[in-house]
XYZ file of C-alpha atoms in Angstrom:
620
model
C 159.222 94.405 118.616
C 161.864 91.754 117.917
C 165.003 92.329 115.880
C 163.768 90.085 113.051
C 160.424 91.942 112.852
C 162.233 95.263 112.707
C 164.442 93.983 109.907
C 161.404 92.763 107.963
C 159.677 96.132 108.434
C 162.811 98.003 107.314
C 163.044 95.787 104.220
C 159.377 96.388 103.425
C 159.815 100.168 103.783
C 162.758 99.981 101.381
C 160.623 98.100 98.863
C 157.771 100.596 99.274
C 160.137 103.497 98.618
C 161.255 101.762 95.416
C 157.714 102.062 94.030
C 157.078 105.513 92.592
C 154.624 105.071 89.752
C 153.140 108.095 87.956
C 150.230 108.248 87.404
C 149.161 106.564 90.642
C 147.427 103.230 89.958
C 143.891 102.455 91.066
C 145.109 99.688 93.377
C 148.668 98.885 94.419
C 149.911 96.224 96.811
C 153.635 95.950 97.485
C 154.886 92.532 98.547
C 158.172 91.113 99.798
C 160.831 90.063 97.322
C 162.047 91.059 93.874
C 162.016 89.816 90.305
C 165.507 89.871 88.778
C 165.871 90.521 85.056
C 168.854 88.771 83.447
C 170.004 87.796 79.974
C 168.054 84.519 80.209
C 164.725 86.251 80.889
C 162.209 85.700 78.116
C 159.341 87.923 76.976
C 156.273 85.834 76.141
C 153.135 87.087 74.440
C 150.154 84.778 74.340
C 148.388 86.258 71.300
C 149.724 87.809 68.121
C 147.975 91.133 68.876
C 150.582 91.691 71.589
C 153.615 91.148 69.338
C 154.156 94.860 68.729
C 154.110 95.614 72.457
C 156.536 92.775 73.104
C 158.868 94.229 70.462
C 158.744 97.699 72.027
C 159.393 96.201 75.471
C 162.369 94.237 74.165
C 163.864 97.433 72.709
C 163.316 99.348 75.955
C 164.978 96.588 77.991
C 167.772 95.610 75.604
C 169.131 99.132 75.148
C 170.238 99.759 78.752
C 170.874 96.128 79.792
C 172.554 94.763 76.676
C 170.765 91.460 77.264
C 169.178 90.904 73.795
C 166.170 89.201 75.343
C 164.314 86.412 73.560
C 160.710 87.125 72.540
C 158.326 84.238 71.878
C 154.672 83.673 71.086
C 153.637 81.037 73.620
C 150.516 80.294 75.612
C 152.042 79.390 78.959
C 152.144 80.808 82.455
C 154.076 77.991 84.127
C 157.554 78.990 82.943
C 160.003 80.784 85.233
C 162.116 83.876 84.575
C 159.603 85.263 82.089
C 157.621 88.421 81.454
C 154.208 87.400 80.130
C 151.884 89.619 78.089
C 148.407 88.072 78.150
C 145.143 89.210 76.621
C 142.256 88.018 78.774
C 140.082 85.353 77.147
C 137.315 86.411 79.518
C 137.334 90.224 79.773
C 137.722 91.747 83.217
C 134.845 94.229 83.314
C 136.720 96.551 85.689
C 139.540 97.091 83.220
C 137.679 98.288 80.124
C 139.812 98.732 77.008
C 142.738 100.551 78.637
C 143.085 98.890 82.045
C 145.511 96.168 83.075
C 146.663 93.997 85.946
C 150.343 93.656 86.755
C 151.633 90.917 89.005
C 155.346 90.803 89.801
C 156.558 87.656 91.552
C 160.144 86.595 92.294
C 160.010 84.078 89.435
C 157.871 85.840 86.801
C 155.960 88.943 85.720
C 152.421 88.770 84.358
C 150.707 91.675 82.590
C 147.095 90.969 81.628
C 144.522 93.161 79.897
C 141.351 93.001 77.826
C 142.894 94.936 74.939
C 146.363 95.608 73.573
C 146.370 99.187 74.813
C 145.949 97.873 78.354
C 148.999 95.656 77.914
C 150.920 98.696 76.677
C 150.034 100.719 79.773
C 150.911 97.776 81.994
C 154.286 97.619 80.270
C 154.855 101.330 80.940
C 154.107 100.778 84.619
C 156.508 97.829 84.678
C 159.277 100.001 83.219
C 158.797 102.477 86.072
C 159.586 99.731 88.599
C 163.132 99.283 87.265
C 166.048 101.421 88.542
C 166.614 104.808 86.793
C 169.329 103.295 84.581
C 166.526 101.677 82.575
C 166.310 105.042 80.755
C 169.903 104.877 79.516
C 170.519 104.887 75.761
C 173.742 102.942 76.285
C 174.478 99.712 78.134
C 174.836 100.148 81.894
C 176.992 97.464 83.500
C 177.005 96.422 87.159
C 173.335 97.397 87.598
C 171.075 95.093 89.573
C 168.051 94.926 87.257
C 165.501 94.099 89.924
C 161.917 95.174 90.443
C 159.814 94.872 93.600
C 157.017 92.323 93.831
C 153.657 94.068 93.386
C 150.024 93.431 92.597
C 148.482 96.260 90.565
C 145.000 96.763 89.177
C 144.721 99.912 87.101
C 142.536 101.714 84.583
C 142.065 105.356 83.524
C 139.566 107.834 84.894
C 139.235 109.677 81.550
C 139.402 108.561 77.936
C 141.013 111.826 76.715
C 144.404 112.408 78.318
C 146.070 114.914 76.068
C 149.020 117.181 75.451
C 149.091 119.809 72.724
C 152.228 120.970 70.922
C 152.099 124.164 68.868
C 154.467 123.744 65.908
C 153.300 126.881 64.106
C 154.929 129.579 66.249
C 158.137 127.545 66.165
C 158.733 124.488 64.009
C 159.855 121.217 65.612
C 161.438 118.359 63.690
C 159.829 115.015 62.994
C 162.403 113.390 65.296
C 161.500 115.713 68.152
C 157.778 115.098 67.706
C 158.338 111.336 67.901
C 160.485 111.718 71.023
C 157.773 113.926 72.575
C 155.181 111.226 71.870
C 157.480 108.651 73.501
C 157.630 110.694 76.703
C 153.863 111.199 76.674
C 153.271 107.468 76.355
C 155.412 106.703 79.419
C 152.855 108.518 81.565
C 149.786 107.137 79.784
C 148.802 110.214 77.786
C 146.847 109.030 74.769
C 146.035 112.165 72.720
C 148.605 114.305 70.918
C 146.909 117.508 69.784
C 149.055 118.859 66.948
C 148.591 122.583 66.303
C 149.666 122.609 62.645
C 148.533 125.981 61.318
C 148.409 129.525 62.664
C 149.406 133.063 61.701
C 153.103 132.275 62.080
C 153.366 129.165 59.943
C 151.590 126.466 57.939
C 153.133 123.071 58.705
C 151.313 120.427 56.646
C 151.750 119.600 52.971
C 148.470 119.796 51.031
C 148.623 118.364 47.527
C 147.344 120.839 44.917
C 147.963 123.855 47.197
C 151.745 124.263 46.872
C 151.881 127.850 48.139
C 150.911 126.688 51.618
C 154.380 125.209 52.047
C 156.229 127.468 49.602
C 154.963 130.669 51.259
C 152.939 129.836 54.361
C 155.573 127.646 56.029
C 158.222 130.379 56.173
C 158.721 133.686 57.935
C 161.604 136.047 58.574
C 163.962 134.826 61.328
C 163.706 136.504 64.711
C 165.333 135.792 68.073
C 164.333 137.170 71.444
C 161.187 137.692 73.426
C 157.850 137.344 71.677
C 156.200 140.730 71.226
C 159.463 142.556 70.537
C 159.983 141.267 66.982
C 159.995 143.609 64.017
C 157.990 142.660 60.963
C 159.604 141.712 57.651
C 162.023 144.367 56.409
C 162.446 145.336 52.705
C 164.410 142.640 50.881
C 164.536 140.327 53.906
C 164.032 136.667 53.053
C 161.700 134.324 54.899
C 164.013 131.507 55.975
C 162.646 130.443 59.375
C 160.135 127.614 59.525
C 159.506 124.281 57.895
C 156.731 121.784 57.303
C 155.898 118.106 57.417
C 155.452 116.239 54.172
C 152.528 113.867 53.969
C 155.008 111.004 54.227
C 156.421 112.558 57.423
C 152.926 112.715 58.833
C 152.130 109.121 57.933
C 155.303 107.993 59.692
C 154.543 110.046 62.809
C 150.946 108.798 62.888
C 152.169 105.195 62.624
C 154.746 105.830 65.353
C 152.037 107.225 67.636
C 149.616 104.380 66.874
C 152.152 101.814 68.051
C 152.202 103.693 71.363
C 148.394 103.995 71.507
C 148.518 107.759 71.045
C 145.855 109.286 68.813
C 146.892 112.433 66.944
C 144.282 115.193 66.724
C 145.360 117.632 63.988
C 144.375 121.282 64.268
C 143.857 123.636 61.337
C 142.906 126.901 63.041
C 140.136 128.726 61.157
C 138.466 131.139 60.490
C 140.970 133.293 62.413
C 144.668 132.686 63.116
C 144.777 132.079 59.352
C 147.433 134.547 58.197
C 149.802 131.838 56.900
C 146.925 130.482 54.799
C 145.919 133.977 53.651
C 149.542 134.953 52.866
C 149.606 131.922 50.576
C 146.215 132.620 48.981
C 145.254 136.314 49.479
C 141.822 135.907 47.858
C 140.636 134.089 50.998
C 140.522 137.189 53.224
C 138.030 140.019 53.194
C 140.648 142.595 52.176
C 142.229 140.429 49.420
C 145.569 142.088 50.267
C 148.935 140.348 49.990
C 150.367 139.892 53.470
C 153.542 138.241 54.735
C 153.620 135.484 57.316
C 154.167 137.305 60.583
C 156.967 136.490 63.064
C 154.538 137.209 65.936
C 150.881 138.102 66.413
C 149.198 139.633 63.370
C 149.583 143.433 63.532
C 146.496 145.606 63.847
C 144.828 146.176 60.498
C 146.114 142.891 59.071
C 143.244 140.619 58.069
C 143.982 137.119 59.383
C 140.330 136.017 59.170
C 138.811 134.058 56.294
C 135.996 135.587 54.261
C 132.934 133.496 55.096
C 130.954 134.409 51.976
C 133.661 133.743 49.382
C 133.303 130.453 47.484
C 137.102 130.174 47.292
C 137.231 129.813 51.083
C 135.056 126.730 50.992
C 136.739 125.164 47.969
C 140.129 125.389 49.666
C 138.843 124.309 53.084
C 137.241 121.258 51.508
C 140.515 120.350 49.791
C 142.500 120.852 53.024
C 140.187 118.858 55.273
C 139.799 116.069 52.723
C 143.536 115.442 52.912
C 143.772 116.024 56.670
C 141.018 113.460 57.236
C 142.821 110.942 55.046
C 146.149 111.413 56.862
C 144.863 111.172 60.440
C 142.826 108.084 61.352
C 141.605 109.484 64.676
C 138.005 110.371 65.432
C 138.402 114.173 65.729
C 139.722 117.084 63.698
C 140.312 120.323 65.605
C 139.211 123.432 63.703
C 140.351 126.160 66.099
C 137.678 128.847 66.061
C 139.309 131.095 68.662
C 139.993 134.812 68.808
C 138.413 135.827 65.508
C 138.618 139.530 64.680
C 135.069 139.700 63.352
C 135.319 143.397 62.522
C 136.584 142.511 59.033
C 133.276 140.740 58.342
C 131.310 143.854 59.255
C 133.209 145.843 56.589
C 133.061 143.250 53.825
C 130.227 143.623 51.273
C 130.088 139.875 50.551
C 129.825 138.918 54.206
C 127.273 141.641 54.862
C 125.179 140.411 51.943
C 125.389 136.854 53.275
C 124.266 137.979 56.726
C 121.279 139.780 55.234
C 120.363 136.796 53.059
C 120.562 134.297 55.952
C 118.996 136.553 58.564
C 122.219 136.676 60.566
C 122.154 139.594 62.986
C 125.617 139.613 64.619
C 129.217 138.750 63.698
C 129.132 136.033 66.394
C 126.199 134.448 64.580
C 128.182 134.655 61.328
C 130.976 132.664 62.962
C 128.359 130.161 64.111
C 127.216 129.920 60.466
C 130.853 129.296 59.482
C 131.324 126.587 62.127
C 128.107 124.775 61.203
C 129.024 124.792 57.523
C 132.527 123.589 58.370
C 131.133 120.821 60.556
C 129.203 119.452 57.583
C 132.498 119.211 55.679
C 134.189 117.490 58.626
C 131.335 114.997 59.000
C 131.374 114.308 55.268
C 134.984 113.161 55.683
C 133.937 110.658 58.362
C 135.242 112.763 61.272
C 133.949 114.680 64.271
C 134.663 118.356 64.826
C 136.181 119.850 67.956
C 137.061 123.505 68.513
C 137.997 126.076 71.154
C 135.133 127.352 73.290
C 134.534 130.418 71.090
C 132.609 128.127 68.753
C 129.817 128.274 71.356
C 129.205 131.941 70.596
C 126.276 132.563 68.307
C 125.154 128.932 68.514
C 127.105 125.669 68.576
C 127.345 123.347 65.584
C 125.023 120.364 66.162
C 127.564 117.596 66.856
C 130.690 119.567 67.726
C 132.806 118.919 70.805
C 134.261 121.836 72.763
C 137.739 122.363 74.156
C 137.237 124.750 77.061
C 140.254 127.025 77.500
C 138.908 130.358 78.799
C 138.251 128.823 82.188
C 135.763 125.986 82.611
C 132.604 127.988 81.943
C 132.499 127.148 78.230
C 132.858 123.484 79.071
C 130.038 123.668 81.601
C 127.771 125.364 79.081
C 128.589 122.852 76.322
C 128.136 119.843 78.632
C 124.744 121.109 79.781
C 123.795 121.359 76.101
C 124.700 117.692 75.710
C 128.030 118.204 73.909
C 131.274 116.445 74.723
C 133.988 118.548 76.343
C 137.734 118.474 76.860
C 138.718 120.640 79.825
C 141.911 122.625 79.315
C 141.560 125.941 81.192
C 144.454 128.393 81.096
C 144.625 128.500 84.898
C 145.482 124.802 85.180
C 146.642 123.530 81.801
C 148.585 126.172 79.841
C 152.133 124.882 79.840
C 153.481 127.989 78.105
C 152.849 129.886 81.340
C 155.670 130.670 83.769
C 156.356 127.836 86.247
C 158.096 129.736 89.010
C 159.319 133.186 89.926
C 159.571 135.356 86.768
C 162.848 136.735 88.144
C 164.559 133.412 87.379
C 162.313 131.877 84.702
C 162.702 132.233 80.925
C 160.197 134.488 79.170
C 156.649 133.154 79.403
C 153.022 134.184 79.663
C 151.033 134.005 82.896
C 151.828 131.861 85.942
C 151.049 128.166 86.341
C 152.750 126.230 89.117
C 153.166 122.485 89.424
C 150.791 122.285 92.392
C 148.107 124.215 90.502
C 148.287 121.631 87.721
C 147.951 118.879 90.304
C 144.897 120.456 91.949
C 142.950 120.611 88.675
C 139.540 118.895 88.665
C 138.166 118.367 85.123
C 134.576 117.596 86.184
C 132.869 120.710 87.610
C 130.149 120.410 90.236
C 126.710 119.987 88.723
C 127.985 118.630 85.382
C 127.246 115.109 84.209
C 130.666 113.433 84.010
C 129.656 111.461 80.917
C 130.052 114.624 78.818
C 133.618 115.317 80.037
C 135.923 113.393 77.718
C 138.913 114.362 79.838
C 141.562 117.046 79.899
C 144.654 118.338 78.177
C 147.807 120.350 78.778
C 148.647 122.882 76.056
C 152.129 124.042 75.096
C 151.906 127.164 72.954
C 155.338 128.040 71.631
C 155.513 131.799 71.189
C 158.370 131.811 73.725
C 159.527 128.231 73.112
C 162.105 128.422 70.291
C 163.607 124.925 70.558
C 162.978 121.368 71.651
C 164.980 121.502 74.868
C 162.890 124.384 76.106
C 159.705 122.593 75.019
C 160.732 119.739 77.328
C 161.485 122.199 80.134
C 158.014 123.701 79.859
C 156.305 120.300 79.604
C 157.920 118.440 82.525
C 157.241 117.949 85.397
C 153.911 119.783 85.132
C 152.657 117.133 82.720
C 153.470 114.485 85.309
C 150.921 116.216 87.531
C 148.378 116.387 84.706
C 148.899 112.716 83.848
C 147.765 111.834 87.347
C 144.782 114.198 87.147
C 143.623 112.542 83.922
C 144.358 108.904 84.824
C 144.154 108.287 88.565
C 141.043 108.120 90.763
C 140.263 111.500 92.269
C 140.412 110.135 95.807
C 143.897 108.687 95.251
C 145.532 112.058 94.687
C 147.968 113.157 97.402
C 150.246 116.134 96.841
C 152.969 115.038 99.335
C 153.059 111.515 97.906
C 153.072 112.853 94.343
C 156.121 114.946 95.261
C 157.851 111.823 96.614
C 157.176 109.929 93.410
C 158.066 112.906 91.223
C 161.425 113.249 93.001
C 162.171 109.691 91.950
C 160.919 110.143 88.370
C 163.201 113.152 87.840
C 166.193 110.859 88.351
C 164.919 108.833 85.382
C 164.677 112.002 83.297
C 168.261 112.812 84.245
C 169.336 109.472 82.778
C 167.199 109.851 79.648
C 168.487 113.433 79.135
C 164.982 114.888 79.065
C 165.094 118.488 80.223
C 162.671 119.485 82.986
C 162.049 122.412 85.305
C 162.939 122.427 88.999
C 160.929 125.595 89.574
C 158.679 123.969 92.179
C 161.685 123.653 94.504
C 162.272 127.420 94.558
C 161.097 129.726 97.316
C 157.899 131.702 96.810
C 158.314 135.370 97.688
C 155.407 137.704 98.471
C 154.664 140.819 100.468
C 152.324 141.622 103.339
C 151.578 144.814 105.197
C 151.257 144.973 108.951
C 148.744 147.090 110.833
C 150.772 150.297 110.467
C 151.154 149.774 106.706
C 154.811 148.722 106.727
C 155.882 146.196 104.112
C 157.068 142.793 105.276
C 158.366 139.836 103.291
C 156.615 136.487 103.400
C 158.359 133.329 102.192
C 156.924 129.914 101.395
C 157.610 126.769 99.369
C 155.441 124.852 96.953
C 157.173 121.558 97.808
C 156.666 120.552 101.449
C 159.596 120.038 103.803
C 162.070 122.554 102.355
C 164.132 125.001 104.414
C 164.491 128.622 103.273
C 167.534 130.779 103.984
C 167.709 134.491 103.224
C 169.751 137.681 103.335
C 168.965 141.373 103.072
C 172.618 142.504 102.874
C 173.374 141.658 99.233
C 175.350 138.490 99.965
C 174.389 135.049 98.698
C 172.683 132.920 101.360
C 173.404 129.298 102.215
C 172.361 127.150 105.162
C 174.633 129.077 107.547
C 172.503 132.204 107.101
C 169.197 133.097 108.727
C 166.502 130.466 108.310
C 162.933 131.468 107.615
C 160.709 130.268 110.465
C 157.275 131.118 109.044
C 156.831 134.643 110.377
C 156.797 137.538 107.900
C 160.160 139.312 107.855
C 160.682 142.939 108.817
C 162.880 144.760 106.336
C 166.141 146.170 107.724
C 166.706 149.883 107.226
C 168.507 150.565 103.950
C 167.844 147.146 102.418
C 166.898 147.147 98.720
C 166.495 143.423 98.014
C 166.064 140.028 99.606
C 167.988 136.986 98.436
C 166.571 133.530 99.149
C 167.485 129.909 98.521
C 165.930 126.580 99.494
C 167.605 123.521 100.999
C 166.516 119.968 101.689
C 168.379 117.613 104.009
C 171.231 120.093 104.253
C 171.736 120.455 100.502
C 170.648 123.269 98.160
C 167.702 122.221 96.008
C 166.160 125.432 94.651
C 167.635 128.334 92.726
C 168.785 131.503 94.425
C 166.323 134.314 93.808
C 167.377 137.947 94.170
C 164.165 139.911 94.561
C 164.137 143.720 94.719
C 161.923 145.016 97.516
C 160.131 147.155 94.952
C 159.048 143.844 93.372
C 157.990 142.474 96.780
C 155.732 145.526 97.154
C 153.962 144.521 93.923
C 153.285 141.057 95.344
C 151.299 142.082 98.397
C 148.841 139.379 99.394
C 145.279 140.594 99.750
């Protein structure tokens, strides 16, 4: 091979490495050359429907470059040094409503789509082609604002690409919610599931029901690990919490709409309703006055609505009337999970209702509740969606199911002809621990980055037309602030974005890791907090033939080196390197310390693991 050919190949490899788009596009061709953004570059939109996207793009480019780019409504593609946003006059059938084509040439950039949302997603892909400094909130000088020449054709695999944020267990400000939606939109998520009401707090203003925000939005302050909190003490004031006014919600909805994110509000009933019941005690079976709890409702506390009481339905109608008016999306989420139905079996009104309606079991009574609630939801011009418990006792006729207890509920609902959003705990629960519990903040179960990436939302034997898509869920029992919410969301949601958007056959774990490595540099610039747990060593135990414990080490990210010690000192890359064979434990050792390196530099956290803990992690 000649010197010139080698130079061309090296240049092409450099350009290829500069392309690290997440989620992976349907089709990507990288060409020679670059487009250079400068202060004379113009943004052109060919139809007025694209003006809002052009304005958002201008803001995203002006902030780090300081260029103050010109934006014009023109119908031209012959100009140079322009970024063109074009709605197709003849729709490209491959693209649908959310797809786009992106062509970057040395003299211009052209984003084309059938609909505005496609232009928006094309813009987000374009932003990922710029250097990491594009994420800066202040002007970065001496940056070469160049992007590689590419041809991209792209469209989503699923129509529902969601993230859920629980604001009941801990309240998050309007500003944080908007910033969270911004990050979602960068990776083409299009559904923000907003968990607005639960036992620990009611977060939405409802006109005519003032106690919901006077009482239900507040609980006694507690700090520490969930499950260790004491209940309200005599004389202690409820000062922790907050709520969104209806004006706040309108502003957040409008903010999301501009970014083509639909908000699905959740009012969790008939259970998880203690904040509602604390506000209006006549809604429970016991009619007792309870306080909003700082953690899960204690045993004996009735957090379940009385199905037979007329007051329940009067208040639910008032709530869902206003919720429907505030949120223009298609669905309202009604919860339906984890109902303690034992209170219904002790309540004379509910027992009389069951006898009157021929209802034999408490599960069937919940089905009665869900079907009656669905009629209210439909009367407001909306569709109902709930957790998979709403299947029990018989599913409401037109309800969609969010399958969280594995995928079985989703399979059952799909085979009944109902739409499903797949969000099983084992792949999608972002409140779960990301790495080794010895070095992670308090969390629930275990969900690694690679497990998120391996998720397949369409089970074998299920007609894909019933699977709307999937969703990652961030419950916030152990997430007390926004920075930690970011930490728990990213980078696992990068993996989920690719699961929900990209073609199944395009997924490649090693290539995703390459692209994720690059994207994390952008998050460093934008000051978004994320977890590096996937770079840590994975420690487990094995037993040899004579029953002796050995230590096995591994990494989730390919290509990392692991160094270890048994002598209580902190390892670096001058210590023993793990070579893949389970380690015998030296006599007298009580712990193993491990750390990961890449290219001669530490990349993971040091983990000090007692050998008693290793013994609990024996692989079967």
